[in-house]
Tab-separated table of C-alpha atoms and ligand atoms in Angstrom:
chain	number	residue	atom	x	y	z
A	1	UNK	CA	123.263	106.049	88.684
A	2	UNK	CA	120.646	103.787	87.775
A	3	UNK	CA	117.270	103.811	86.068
A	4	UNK	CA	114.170	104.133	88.330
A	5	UNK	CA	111.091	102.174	87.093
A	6	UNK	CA	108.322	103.994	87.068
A	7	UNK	CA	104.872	104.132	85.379
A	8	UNK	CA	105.235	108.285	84.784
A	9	UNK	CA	107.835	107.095	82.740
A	10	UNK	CA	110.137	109.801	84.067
A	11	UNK	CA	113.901	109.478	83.563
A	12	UNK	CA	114.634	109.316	87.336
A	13	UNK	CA	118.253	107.818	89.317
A	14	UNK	CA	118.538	105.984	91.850
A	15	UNK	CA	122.258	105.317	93.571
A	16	UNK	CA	121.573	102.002	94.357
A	17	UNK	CA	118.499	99.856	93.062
A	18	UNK	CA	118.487	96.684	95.015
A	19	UNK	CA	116.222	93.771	94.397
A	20	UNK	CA	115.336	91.197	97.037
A	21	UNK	CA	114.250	87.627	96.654
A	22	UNK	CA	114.074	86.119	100.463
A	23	UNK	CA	113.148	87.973	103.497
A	24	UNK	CA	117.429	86.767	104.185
A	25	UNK	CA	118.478	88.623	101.985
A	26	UNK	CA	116.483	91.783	102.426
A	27	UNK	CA	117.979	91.938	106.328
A	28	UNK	CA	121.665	91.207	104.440
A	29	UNK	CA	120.625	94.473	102.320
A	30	UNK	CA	119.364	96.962	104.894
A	31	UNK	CA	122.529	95.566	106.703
A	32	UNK	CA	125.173	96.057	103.999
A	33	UNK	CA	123.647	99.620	103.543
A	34	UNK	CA	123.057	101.299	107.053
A	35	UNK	CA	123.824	104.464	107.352
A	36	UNK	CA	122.545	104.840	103.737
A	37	UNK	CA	119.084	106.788	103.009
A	38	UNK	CA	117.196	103.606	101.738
A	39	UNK	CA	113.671	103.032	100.756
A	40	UNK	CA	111.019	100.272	99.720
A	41	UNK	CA	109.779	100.678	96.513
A	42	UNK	CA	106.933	98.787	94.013
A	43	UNK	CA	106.144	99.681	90.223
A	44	UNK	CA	106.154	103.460	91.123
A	45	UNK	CA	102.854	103.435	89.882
A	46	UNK	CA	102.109	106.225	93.423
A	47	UNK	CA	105.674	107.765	93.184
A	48	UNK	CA	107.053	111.097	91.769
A	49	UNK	CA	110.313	111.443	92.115
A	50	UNK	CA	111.194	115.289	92.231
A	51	UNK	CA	114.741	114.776	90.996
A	52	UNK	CA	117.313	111.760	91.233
A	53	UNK	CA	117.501	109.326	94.591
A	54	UNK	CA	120.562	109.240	96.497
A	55	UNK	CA	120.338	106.896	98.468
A	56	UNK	CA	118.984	102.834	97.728
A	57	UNK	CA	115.676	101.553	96.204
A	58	UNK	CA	115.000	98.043	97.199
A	59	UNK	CA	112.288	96.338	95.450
A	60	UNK	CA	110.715	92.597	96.208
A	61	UNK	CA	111.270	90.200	93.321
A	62	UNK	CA	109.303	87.622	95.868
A	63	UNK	CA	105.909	87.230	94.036
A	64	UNK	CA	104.456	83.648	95.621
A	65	UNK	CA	100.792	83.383	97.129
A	66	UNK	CA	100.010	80.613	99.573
A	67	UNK	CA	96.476	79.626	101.629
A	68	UNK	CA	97.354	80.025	105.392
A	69	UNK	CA	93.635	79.307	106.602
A	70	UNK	CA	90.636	78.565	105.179
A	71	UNK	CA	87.103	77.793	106.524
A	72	UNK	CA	83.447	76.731	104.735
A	73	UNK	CA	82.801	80.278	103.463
A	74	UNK	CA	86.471	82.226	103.666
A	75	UNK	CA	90.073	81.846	102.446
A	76	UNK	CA	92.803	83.611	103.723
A	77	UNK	CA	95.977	84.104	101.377
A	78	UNK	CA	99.213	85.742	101.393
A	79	UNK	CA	100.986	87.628	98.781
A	80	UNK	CA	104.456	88.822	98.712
A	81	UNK	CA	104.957	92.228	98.143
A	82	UNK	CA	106.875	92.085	94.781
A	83	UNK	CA	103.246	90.441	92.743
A	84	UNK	CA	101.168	92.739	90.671
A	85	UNK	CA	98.766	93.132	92.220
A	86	UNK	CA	96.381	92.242	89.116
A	87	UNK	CA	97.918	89.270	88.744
A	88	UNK	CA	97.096	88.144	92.354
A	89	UNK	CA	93.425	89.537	91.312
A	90	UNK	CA	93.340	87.596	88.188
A	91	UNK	CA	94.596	84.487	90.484
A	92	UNK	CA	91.920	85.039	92.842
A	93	UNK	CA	88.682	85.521	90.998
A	94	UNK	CA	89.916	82.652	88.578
A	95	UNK	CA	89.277	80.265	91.642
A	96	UNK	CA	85.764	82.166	91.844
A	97	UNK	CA	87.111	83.974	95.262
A	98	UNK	CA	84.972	87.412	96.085
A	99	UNK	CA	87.079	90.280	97.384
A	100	UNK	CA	89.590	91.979	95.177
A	101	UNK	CA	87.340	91.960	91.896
A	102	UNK	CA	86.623	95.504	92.045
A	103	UNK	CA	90.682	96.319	92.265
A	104	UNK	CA	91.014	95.315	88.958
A	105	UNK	CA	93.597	96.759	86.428
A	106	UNK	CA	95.268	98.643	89.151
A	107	UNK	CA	98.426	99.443	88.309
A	108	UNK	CA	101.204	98.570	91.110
A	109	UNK	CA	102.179	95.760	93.075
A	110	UNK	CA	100.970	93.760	96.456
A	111	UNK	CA	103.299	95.636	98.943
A	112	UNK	CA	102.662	99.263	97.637
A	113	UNK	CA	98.548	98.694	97.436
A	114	UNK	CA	98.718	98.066	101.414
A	115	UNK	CA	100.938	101.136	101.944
A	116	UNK	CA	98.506	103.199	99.639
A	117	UNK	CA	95.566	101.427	100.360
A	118	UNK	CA	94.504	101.474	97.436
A	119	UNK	CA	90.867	101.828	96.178
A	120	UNK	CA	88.500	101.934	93.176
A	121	UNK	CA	84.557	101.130	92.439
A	122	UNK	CA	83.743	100.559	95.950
A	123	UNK	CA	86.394	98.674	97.269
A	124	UNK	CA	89.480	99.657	98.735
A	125	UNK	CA	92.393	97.138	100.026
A	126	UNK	CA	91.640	97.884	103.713
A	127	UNK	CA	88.231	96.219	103.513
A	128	UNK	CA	90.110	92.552	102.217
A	129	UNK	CA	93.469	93.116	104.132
A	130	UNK	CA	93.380	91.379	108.078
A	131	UNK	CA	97.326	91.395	108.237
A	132	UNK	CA	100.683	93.243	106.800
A	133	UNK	CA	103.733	91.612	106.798
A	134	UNK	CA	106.820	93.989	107.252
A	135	UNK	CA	110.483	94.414	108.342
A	136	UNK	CA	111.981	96.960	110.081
A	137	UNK	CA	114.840	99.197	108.186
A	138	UNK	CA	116.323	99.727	111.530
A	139	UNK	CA	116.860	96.042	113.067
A	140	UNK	CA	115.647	93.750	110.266
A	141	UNK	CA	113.333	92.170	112.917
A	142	UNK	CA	109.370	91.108	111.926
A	143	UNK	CA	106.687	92.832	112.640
A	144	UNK	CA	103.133	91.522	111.783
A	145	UNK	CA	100.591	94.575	111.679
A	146	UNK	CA	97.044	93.808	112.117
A	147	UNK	CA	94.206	95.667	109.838
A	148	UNK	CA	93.497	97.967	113.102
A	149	UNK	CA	97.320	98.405	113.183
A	150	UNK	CA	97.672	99.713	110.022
A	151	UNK	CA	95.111	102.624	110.587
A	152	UNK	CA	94.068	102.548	107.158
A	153	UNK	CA	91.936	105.893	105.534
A	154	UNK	CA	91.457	107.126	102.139
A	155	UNK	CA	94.579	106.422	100.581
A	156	UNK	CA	96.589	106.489	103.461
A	157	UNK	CA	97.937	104.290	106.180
A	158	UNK	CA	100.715	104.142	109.284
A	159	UNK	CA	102.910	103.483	106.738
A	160	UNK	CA	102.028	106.905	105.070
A	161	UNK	CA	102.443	108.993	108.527
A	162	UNK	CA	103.989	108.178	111.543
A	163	UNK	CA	106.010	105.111	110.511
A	164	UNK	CA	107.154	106.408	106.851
A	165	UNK	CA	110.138	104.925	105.747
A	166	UNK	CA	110.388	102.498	108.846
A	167	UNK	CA	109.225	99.396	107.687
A	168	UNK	CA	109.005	97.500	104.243
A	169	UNK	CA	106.244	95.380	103.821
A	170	UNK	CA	106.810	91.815	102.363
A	171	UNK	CA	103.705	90.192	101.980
A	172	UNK	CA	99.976	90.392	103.011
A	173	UNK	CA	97.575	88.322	103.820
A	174	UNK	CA	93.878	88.428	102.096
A	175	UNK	CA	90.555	87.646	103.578
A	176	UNK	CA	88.316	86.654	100.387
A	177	UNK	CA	84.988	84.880	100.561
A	178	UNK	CA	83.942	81.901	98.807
A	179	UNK	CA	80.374	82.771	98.810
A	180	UNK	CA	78.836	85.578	96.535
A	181	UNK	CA	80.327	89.095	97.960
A	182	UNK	CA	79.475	91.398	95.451
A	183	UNK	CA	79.649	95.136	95.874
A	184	UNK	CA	78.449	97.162	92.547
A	185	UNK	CA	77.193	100.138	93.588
A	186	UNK	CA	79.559	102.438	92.364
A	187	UNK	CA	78.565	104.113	89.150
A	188	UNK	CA	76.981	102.283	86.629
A	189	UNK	CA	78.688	98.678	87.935
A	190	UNK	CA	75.614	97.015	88.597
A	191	UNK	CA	73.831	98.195	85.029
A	192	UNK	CA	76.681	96.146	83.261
A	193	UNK	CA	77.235	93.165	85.241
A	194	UNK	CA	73.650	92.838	86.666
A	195	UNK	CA	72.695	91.843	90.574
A	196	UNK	CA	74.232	87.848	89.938
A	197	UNK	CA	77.202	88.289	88.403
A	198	UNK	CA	80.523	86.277	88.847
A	199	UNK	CA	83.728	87.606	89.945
A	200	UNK	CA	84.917	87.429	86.666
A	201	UNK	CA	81.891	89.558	85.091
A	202	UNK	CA	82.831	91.935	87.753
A	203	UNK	CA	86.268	91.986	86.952
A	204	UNK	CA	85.626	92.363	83.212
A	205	UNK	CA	83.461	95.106	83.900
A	206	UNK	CA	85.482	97.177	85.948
A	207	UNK	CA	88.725	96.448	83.394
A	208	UNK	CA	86.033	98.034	80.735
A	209	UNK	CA	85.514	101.136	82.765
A	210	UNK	CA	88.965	101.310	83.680
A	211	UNK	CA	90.624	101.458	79.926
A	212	UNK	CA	88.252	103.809	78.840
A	213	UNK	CA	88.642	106.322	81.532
A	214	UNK	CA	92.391	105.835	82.536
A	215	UNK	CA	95.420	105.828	80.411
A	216	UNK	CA	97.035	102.576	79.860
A	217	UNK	CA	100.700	103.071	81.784
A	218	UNK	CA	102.350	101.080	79.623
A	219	UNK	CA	101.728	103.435	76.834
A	220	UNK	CA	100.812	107.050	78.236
A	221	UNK	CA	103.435	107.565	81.546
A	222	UNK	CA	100.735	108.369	84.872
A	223	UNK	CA	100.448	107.580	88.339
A	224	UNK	CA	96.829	106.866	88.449
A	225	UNK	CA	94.695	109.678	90.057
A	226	UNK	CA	97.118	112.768	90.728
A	227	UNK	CA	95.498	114.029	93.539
A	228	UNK	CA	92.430	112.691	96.143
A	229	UNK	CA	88.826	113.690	95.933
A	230	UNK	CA	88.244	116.625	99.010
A	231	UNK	CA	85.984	115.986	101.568
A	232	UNK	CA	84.061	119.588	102.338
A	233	UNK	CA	82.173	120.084	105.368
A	234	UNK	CA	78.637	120.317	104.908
A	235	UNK	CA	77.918	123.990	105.345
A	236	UNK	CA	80.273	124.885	103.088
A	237	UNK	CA	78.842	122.046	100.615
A	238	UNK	CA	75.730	123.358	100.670
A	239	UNK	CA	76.653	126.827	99.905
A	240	UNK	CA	78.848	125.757	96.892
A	241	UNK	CA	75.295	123.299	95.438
A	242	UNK	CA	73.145	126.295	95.489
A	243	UNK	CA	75.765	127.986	93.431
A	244	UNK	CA	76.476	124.997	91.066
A	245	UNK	CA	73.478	122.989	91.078
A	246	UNK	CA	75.272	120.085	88.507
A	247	UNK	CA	78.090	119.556	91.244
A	248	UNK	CA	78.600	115.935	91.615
A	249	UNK	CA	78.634	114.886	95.748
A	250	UNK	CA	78.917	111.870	97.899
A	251	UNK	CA	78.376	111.912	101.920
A	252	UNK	CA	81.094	110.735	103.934
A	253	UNK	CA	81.854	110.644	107.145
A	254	UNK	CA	82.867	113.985	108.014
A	255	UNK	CA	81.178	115.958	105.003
A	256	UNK	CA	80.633	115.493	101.491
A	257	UNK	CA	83.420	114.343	98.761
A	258	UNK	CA	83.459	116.024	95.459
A	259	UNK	CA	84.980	114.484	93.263
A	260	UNK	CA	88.127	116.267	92.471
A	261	UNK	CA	87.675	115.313	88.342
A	262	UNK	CA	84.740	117.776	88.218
A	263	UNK	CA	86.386	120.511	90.121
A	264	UNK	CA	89.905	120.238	87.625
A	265	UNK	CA	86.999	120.303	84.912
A	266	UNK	CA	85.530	123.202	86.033
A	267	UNK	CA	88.664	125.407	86.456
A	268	UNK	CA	89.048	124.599	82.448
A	269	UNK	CA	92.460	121.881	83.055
A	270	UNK	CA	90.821	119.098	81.027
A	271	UNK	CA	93.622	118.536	78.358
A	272	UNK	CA	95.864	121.324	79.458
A	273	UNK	CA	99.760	121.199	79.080
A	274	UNK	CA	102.707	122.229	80.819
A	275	UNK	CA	105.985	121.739	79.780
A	276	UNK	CA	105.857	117.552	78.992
A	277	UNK	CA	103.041	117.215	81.529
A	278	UNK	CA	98.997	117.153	80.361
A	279	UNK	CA	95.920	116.536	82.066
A	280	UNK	CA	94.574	114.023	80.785
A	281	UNK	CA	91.558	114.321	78.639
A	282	UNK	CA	89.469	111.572	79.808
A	283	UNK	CA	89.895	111.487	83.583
A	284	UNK	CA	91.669	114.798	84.450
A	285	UNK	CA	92.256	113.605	87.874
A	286	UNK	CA	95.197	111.818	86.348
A	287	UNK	CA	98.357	113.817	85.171
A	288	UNK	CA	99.935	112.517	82.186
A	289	UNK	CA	103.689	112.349	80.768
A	290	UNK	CA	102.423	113.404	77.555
A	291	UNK	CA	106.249	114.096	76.305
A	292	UNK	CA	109.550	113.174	77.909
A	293	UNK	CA	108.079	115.189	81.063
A	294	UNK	CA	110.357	116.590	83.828
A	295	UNK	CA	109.551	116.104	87.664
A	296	UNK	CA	109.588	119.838	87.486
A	297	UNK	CA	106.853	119.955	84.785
A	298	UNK	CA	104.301	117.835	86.680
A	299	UNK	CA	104.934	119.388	90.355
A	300	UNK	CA	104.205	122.827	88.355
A	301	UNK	CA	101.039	121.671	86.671
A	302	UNK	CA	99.865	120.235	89.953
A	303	UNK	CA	100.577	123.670	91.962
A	304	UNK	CA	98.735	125.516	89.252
A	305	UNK	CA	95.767	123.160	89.258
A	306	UNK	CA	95.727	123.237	93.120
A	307	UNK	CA	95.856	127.008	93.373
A	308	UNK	CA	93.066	127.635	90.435
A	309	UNK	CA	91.000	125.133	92.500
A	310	UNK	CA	91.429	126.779	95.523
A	311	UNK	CA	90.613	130.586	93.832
A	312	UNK	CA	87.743	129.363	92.458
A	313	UNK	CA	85.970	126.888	94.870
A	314	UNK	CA	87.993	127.493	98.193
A	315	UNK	CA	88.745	124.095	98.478
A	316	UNK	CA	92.064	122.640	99.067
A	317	UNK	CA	92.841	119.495	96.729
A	318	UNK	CA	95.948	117.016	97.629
A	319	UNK	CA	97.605	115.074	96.219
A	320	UNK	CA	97.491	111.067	96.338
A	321	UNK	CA	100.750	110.574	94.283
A	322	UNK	CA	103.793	110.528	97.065
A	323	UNK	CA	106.597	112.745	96.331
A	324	UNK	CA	110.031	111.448	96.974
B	1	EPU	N1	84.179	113.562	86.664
B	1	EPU	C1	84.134	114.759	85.968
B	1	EPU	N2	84.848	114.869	84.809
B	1	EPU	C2	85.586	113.842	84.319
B	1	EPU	C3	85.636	112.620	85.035
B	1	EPU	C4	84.920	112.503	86.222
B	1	EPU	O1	83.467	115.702	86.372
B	1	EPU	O2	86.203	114.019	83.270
B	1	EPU	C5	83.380	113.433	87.906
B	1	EPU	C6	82.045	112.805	87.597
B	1	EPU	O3	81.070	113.450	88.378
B	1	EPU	C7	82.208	111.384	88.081
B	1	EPU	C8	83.131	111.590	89.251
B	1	EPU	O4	84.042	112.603	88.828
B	1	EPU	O5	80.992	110.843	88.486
B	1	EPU	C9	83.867	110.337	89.681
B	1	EPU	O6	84.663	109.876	88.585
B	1	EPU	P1	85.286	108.414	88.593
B	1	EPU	O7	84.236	107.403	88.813
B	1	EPU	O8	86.135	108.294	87.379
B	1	EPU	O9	86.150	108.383	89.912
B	1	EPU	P2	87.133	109.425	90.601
B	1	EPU	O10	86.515	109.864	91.868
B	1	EPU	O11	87.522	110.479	89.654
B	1	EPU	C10	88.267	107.552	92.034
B	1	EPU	C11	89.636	107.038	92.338
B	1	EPU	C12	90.166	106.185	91.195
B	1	EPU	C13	89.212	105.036	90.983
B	1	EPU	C14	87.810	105.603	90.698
B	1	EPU	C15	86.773	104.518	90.621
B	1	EPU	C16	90.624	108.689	93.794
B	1	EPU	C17	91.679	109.725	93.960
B	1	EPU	N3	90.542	108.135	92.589
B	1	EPU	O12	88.376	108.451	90.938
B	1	EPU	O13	91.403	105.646	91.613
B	1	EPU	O14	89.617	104.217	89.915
B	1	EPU	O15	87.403	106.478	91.778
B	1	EPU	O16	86.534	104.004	91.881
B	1	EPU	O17	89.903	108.390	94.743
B	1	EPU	C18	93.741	105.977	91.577
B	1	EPU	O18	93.674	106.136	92.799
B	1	EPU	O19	94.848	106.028	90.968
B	1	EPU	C19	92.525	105.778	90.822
B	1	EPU	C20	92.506	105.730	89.496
C-alpha cells in the first residue's frame, strides 16, 4: 500500500497511486486497470479519506498553460489539471490578467478547483471557467463540458452528483479580462486594496487575509473549510435574528446564508479537540490535524459539531470536504 498525499496530513493507503503525464497515457491507465475501483485525485486538499483506498488514485503530473483565444479585452487559457492552482494564479495576475485574483492561496490544484468549484472573497471558479476538459473512466473518449454543462453551485458541480467518479478532468480553460475586473466587496477587501488596485494588490491582499485566518497546510494538516455555510429560509431567519440580534447573514437566492464559523462559535467548538482532531482557533470552519489525527477522529468531531448545531439552532450544516 502506498502513501496518499493529502493536506490533512492523514496517514491514508492507496493500492495503486498512478501518476499521468499525457492524456495517452491516462487512457493506457484506466485501460490497464478496468475492472479496478479507480479515481481522479489532486492535492487532497477537499478529500477525507475514512480509512485506506482499495482501489487506484491517478493524479495529473501535466501542469502546462497555453492561450487558445484571445481578443482586445479577454484571454482565454487552459490549464492542465495537475497545476496548483496558485501557481496558475500567480501566472495570471503577473501578466496583469483580472479573474482568478481573489482565488488566491487556495490550496489544491487546477482539475480539483473545477470539480469543487471552488470559491473565496467573492469569486468562485464557475464565474472564470467557460470549458472543462475531461475523460471518461469508462471508454477513455473526450468530452468537453461547457460552463452550463457543468451545473456549477456552491461548492458543487456534475462532477459532484450525477456524474461522480465518471470522468477525470484534464485541463480547463479560463476566461480572464485584460481590462480592470475587480470585485472587492467581500469583507474588508476594498478597505485594504482601495477602489484602483492591481491584480497583484488584490492578490496580496487576499494572501494577507488568508494566512491570518486559515492554517497554513503545509504546517497544520486541514482541508480548508470543513463544512459549507447553510442557507436558511427566510422565515426561519428571521425568527433566529430576533433571538440573536449579532447573527452574521447574507441574502441568497433561496434564503439567507449564515455563515457556518459563527454558528460552530456559538455552540462553544472554537479550539475544541477530539482525539488528534481540533477546531481550529482562528477560523473554526476549518478542522485541523492538530496530532497524528485518525479519519475516525475528524468524522467524530464533525458529527458532534453537526448535531450541537442542529440542537441548538435547528439548522443542518454539511460538509464541503468529500469523503472517500
Ligand atoms: N465568523 C465567526 N467566527 C470566526 C470566523 C468567522 O463568527 O471565528 C463569521 C463572521 O461573521 C465572518 C463570517 O463568519 O464575517 C465569514 O467568515 P470568513 O470571511 O472567514 O468566511 P467563511 O464564510 O467562514 C468562506 C469560505 C472560505 C473562503 C472565505 C472567504 C465556505 C465553506 N468557506 O468562509 O473558503 O476562504 O469564505 O471568501 O464557503 C474553503 O472553502 O476551504 C475556504 C477556506
Amino acid at each position: 500500500m502506498v502513501k496518499i498525499p493529502n493536506t490533512f496530513g492523514m496517514d491514508v493507503r492507496t493500492k495503486v497511486w498512478a501518476e499521468y503525464h499525457s492524456v495517452d497515457e491516462l487512457r493506457t491507465l484506466l485501460s490497464r486497470y478496468r475492472g479496478e475501483q479507480m479515481m481522479a485525485v489532486g492535492a487532497g486538499s477537499n478529500l477525507l479519506f475514512t480509512g485506506d483506498y482499495d482501489g487506484v488514485l491517478l493524479h495529473s503530473a501535466m501542469r502546462d498553460t497555453q492561450v487558445v483565444s484571445q481578443t482586445d479585452t479577454t484571454i482565454d487559457i487552459e490549464a492542465q489539471a495537475g497545476l496548483v492552482m496558485d501557481d496558475l494564479v500567480a501566472q495570471t495576475v503577473a501578466q496583469g490578467l483580472w479573474g482568478l485574483e481573489n482565488l488566491s492561496y487556495i490550496p489544491g490544484e487546477v482539475g480539483a478547483s473545477a470539480v469543487q468549484n471552488v470559491g473565496a472573497y467573492g469569486v468562485e471558479a464557475k464565474d472564470v471557467i467557460i470549458a472543462v476538459k475531461t475523460i471518461a473512466i469508462a471508454d477513455g473518449n473526450e468530452r468537453v463540458f461547457s460552463n452550463a454543462e457543468c451545473h456549477y453551485g456552491y461548492r458543487d458541480s456534475i462532477f459532484k452528483n450525477q456524474l461522480k467518479g465518471q470522468y477525470i478532468v484534464t485541463s480547463v480553460i479560463y476566461r480572464l479580462s485584460k481590462t480592470p475586473k475587480p470585485v472587492l466587496d467581500y469583507g474588508h477587501l476594498r478597505a485594504v486594496t482601495g477602489d484602483t488596485p492591481t491584480p497583484q494588490q488584490v492578490r496580496e491582499a487576499v494572501t494577507t487575509i488568508r494566512r491570518q485566518k486559515l492554517p497554513e497546510v503545509n504546517e497544520i494538516g486541514s482541508a480548508g473549510s470543513f463544512f459549507k455555510n447553510p442557507v436558511v429560509p427566510t422565515e426561519q431567519f428571521q425568527a433566529l435574528l430576533a433571538q440573536y440580534p449579532t447573527m452574521p447573514h447574507f441574502a441568497v437566492e433561496g434564503g439567507v446564508k449564515i455563515p457556518a464559523a459563527w454558528l460552530i462559535e456559538q455552540c462553544g467548538w472554537k479550539g475544541k479537540r477530539l482525539g488528534g482532531a481540533q477546531v481550529y482557533d482562528k477560523q473554526p470552519l476549518v478542522l485541523v490535524n492538530a496530532d497524528q489525527a485518525t479519519p475516525q477522529d475528524v468524522m467524530t468531531l464533525a458529527e458532534q459539531i453537526c448535531q450541537s448545531v442542529k440542537t441548538r439552532f435547528n439548522i443542518t450544516i454539511n460538509p464541503e470536504v468529500n469523503y472517500i
